[in-house]
Short mmCIF file of C-alpha atoms in Angstrom, two decimals:
data_model
loop_
_atom_site.label_atom_id
_atom_site.label_comp_id
_atom_site.label_asym_id
_atom_site.label_seq_id
_atom_site.Cartn_x
_atom_site.Cartn_y
_atom_site.Cartn_z
CA MET A 1 -39.30 5.20 -64.52
CA HIS A 2 -37.46 2.26 -64.06
CA ILE A 3 -38.08 -1.47 -64.63
CA ASN A 4 -36.38 -4.66 -65.46
CA GLU A 5 -35.02 -6.43 -68.21
CA SER A 6 -36.97 -9.12 -68.36
CA ALA A 7 -40.12 -7.14 -67.99
CA GLU A 8 -38.95 -5.32 -70.61
CA ASN A 9 -38.78 -8.17 -72.51
CA TYR A 10 -42.10 -9.48 -71.99
CA LEU A 11 -43.94 -6.59 -72.91
CA GLU A 12 -42.33 -6.18 -76.24
CA THR A 13 -43.30 -9.18 -76.79
CA ILE A 14 -46.95 -8.51 -75.97
CA LEU A 15 -46.70 -4.99 -78.13
CA VAL A 16 -45.05 -7.56 -80.95
CA LEU A 17 -48.29 -9.89 -80.26
CA SER A 18 -50.34 -7.48 -80.91
CA ARG A 19 -49.26 -6.26 -84.11
CA LYS A 20 -49.63 -10.68 -85.36
CA LEU A 21 -52.44 -11.41 -83.60
CA PRO A 22 -56.05 -10.59 -83.00
CA VAL A 23 -55.23 -11.11 -79.24
CA VAL A 24 -52.78 -12.20 -76.51
CA ARG A 25 -52.63 -14.80 -74.45
CA SER A 26 -50.53 -15.82 -71.49
CA VAL A 27 -49.72 -19.43 -74.21
CA ASP A 28 -49.12 -16.74 -77.34
CA ILE A 29 -46.01 -15.47 -74.82
CA ALA A 30 -44.80 -18.70 -73.86
CA THR A 31 -44.49 -20.12 -77.08
CA GLU A 32 -42.83 -17.16 -78.47
CA LEU A 33 -39.96 -16.97 -75.80
CA ASN A 34 -40.16 -20.58 -74.91
CA PHE A 35 -40.97 -20.06 -71.66
CA LYS A 36 -43.31 -21.75 -69.46
CA LYS A 37 -46.91 -20.90 -69.14
CA SER A 38 -46.19 -20.84 -65.57
CA SER A 39 -43.67 -18.97 -65.40
CA ILE A 40 -45.66 -16.45 -68.19
CA SER A 41 -48.22 -16.36 -65.94
CA ILE A 42 -45.62 -15.16 -62.65
CA ALA A 43 -44.26 -12.09 -65.39
CA MET A 44 -47.68 -11.33 -65.98
CA LYS A 45 -49.32 -10.94 -62.31
CA ASN A 46 -46.14 -8.65 -61.55
CA LEU A 47 -47.02 -6.45 -64.85
CA ARG A 48 -50.39 -6.39 -63.58
CA GLU A 49 -49.68 -5.44 -59.73
CA LYS A 50 -47.57 -2.09 -61.93
CA ASN A 51 -49.84 -1.05 -64.19
CA TYR A 52 -48.44 -1.75 -67.16
CA ILE A 53 -51.12 -5.00 -68.87
CA THR A 54 -54.67 -5.56 -68.31
CA VAL A 55 -56.46 -8.91 -68.54
CA THR A 56 -59.67 -9.23 -69.13
CA ASP A 57 -61.94 -12.28 -67.68
CA ALA A 58 -61.39 -13.90 -70.79
CA GLY A 59 -57.70 -14.24 -70.23
CA PHE A 60 -56.64 -11.14 -73.10
CA ILE A 61 -53.50 -9.60 -72.48
CA TYR A 62 -53.74 -5.71 -73.29
CA LEU A 63 -51.08 -3.09 -72.30
CA THR A 64 -51.55 0.17 -71.00
CA ASP A 65 -50.66 3.32 -71.59
CA ALA A 66 -47.48 2.64 -69.10
CA GLY A 67 -46.73 -0.21 -70.91
CA LYS A 68 -47.04 0.31 -74.51
CA GLU A 69 -44.70 3.49 -73.92
CA ILE A 70 -42.02 1.39 -72.32
CA ALA A 71 -42.65 -1.52 -75.42
CA GLU A 72 -42.36 0.93 -77.89
CA MET A 73 -39.04 2.51 -77.07
CA VAL A 74 -37.90 -0.52 -76.36
CA LEU A 75 -39.14 -2.28 -79.76
CA GLU A 76 -37.52 0.97 -81.13
CA ARG A 77 -34.60 0.29 -79.61
CA HIS A 78 -34.08 -3.29 -80.61
CA GLU A 79 -35.26 -1.69 -84.48
CA VAL A 80 -32.76 0.48 -84.73
CA LEU A 81 -29.98 -1.54 -83.00
CA THR A 82 -30.71 -4.10 -85.40
CA HIS A 83 -30.16 -2.27 -88.23
CA TRP A 84 -26.81 -0.37 -86.97
CA LEU A 85 -24.97 -3.08 -86.77
CA VAL A 86 -27.06 -5.35 -89.92
CA SER A 87 -25.16 -1.72 -91.98
CA MET A 88 -22.03 -2.53 -90.24
CA GLY A 89 -21.86 -6.62 -91.41
CA VAL A 90 -22.86 -8.67 -88.34
CA PRO A 91 -25.22 -11.27 -89.85
CA GLU A 92 -29.16 -10.07 -89.48
CA ASP A 93 -29.55 -13.51 -86.57
CA ILE A 94 -26.22 -12.35 -84.94
CA ALA A 95 -27.40 -7.99 -84.76
CA SER A 96 -30.93 -9.04 -83.66
CA GLU A 97 -29.35 -10.75 -80.53
CA ASP A 98 -27.39 -8.54 -79.75
CA ALA A 99 -29.50 -5.42 -80.23
CA CYS A 100 -31.41 -7.43 -77.59
CA LYS A 101 -28.73 -7.14 -74.74
CA ILE A 102 -27.99 -3.63 -75.92
CA GLU A 103 -31.59 -2.07 -75.65
CA HIS A 104 -31.65 -2.50 -72.14
CA VAL A 105 -28.48 -0.59 -71.37
CA ILE A 106 -27.68 1.46 -73.55
CA SER A 107 -28.57 5.24 -72.27
CA ARG A 108 -31.15 7.55 -74.26
CA GLN A 109 -27.81 9.85 -75.37
CA SER A 110 -25.92 6.94 -76.73
CA PHE A 111 -28.93 5.60 -78.46
CA GLU A 112 -30.01 8.61 -79.85
CA ALA A 113 -26.91 9.12 -81.34
CA ILE A 114 -26.86 6.51 -83.18
CA LYS A 115 -30.44 7.19 -84.06
CA ASN A 116 -28.82 10.42 -85.58
CA ARG A 117 -26.21 8.49 -87.23
CA LEU A 118 -28.19 6.15 -89.29
#
């Protein structure tokens, strides 16, 4: 299952928003990421074509099982890596920013080792 960093970020954002909002719409994603709605529309089309999301006629966006699996993996990595960096004295805002970069490139083995160490 190879998916690019941008798609992972969109899926993670949909998951996070779905935990805060009753429904997720393109405008919610655009607001959260500070992107243009047109960019979000293109990304959602790509995610829909890859069967990572479904979009209702009303424009509500839902993760498919495959999309949710990826989103949960990325979010877990983000949370664990942020916690790890904070525990080493990195300020939380910087730790979260760095975790966002690392979460997409770290190997499963390295991530599991960090997670197990915590």
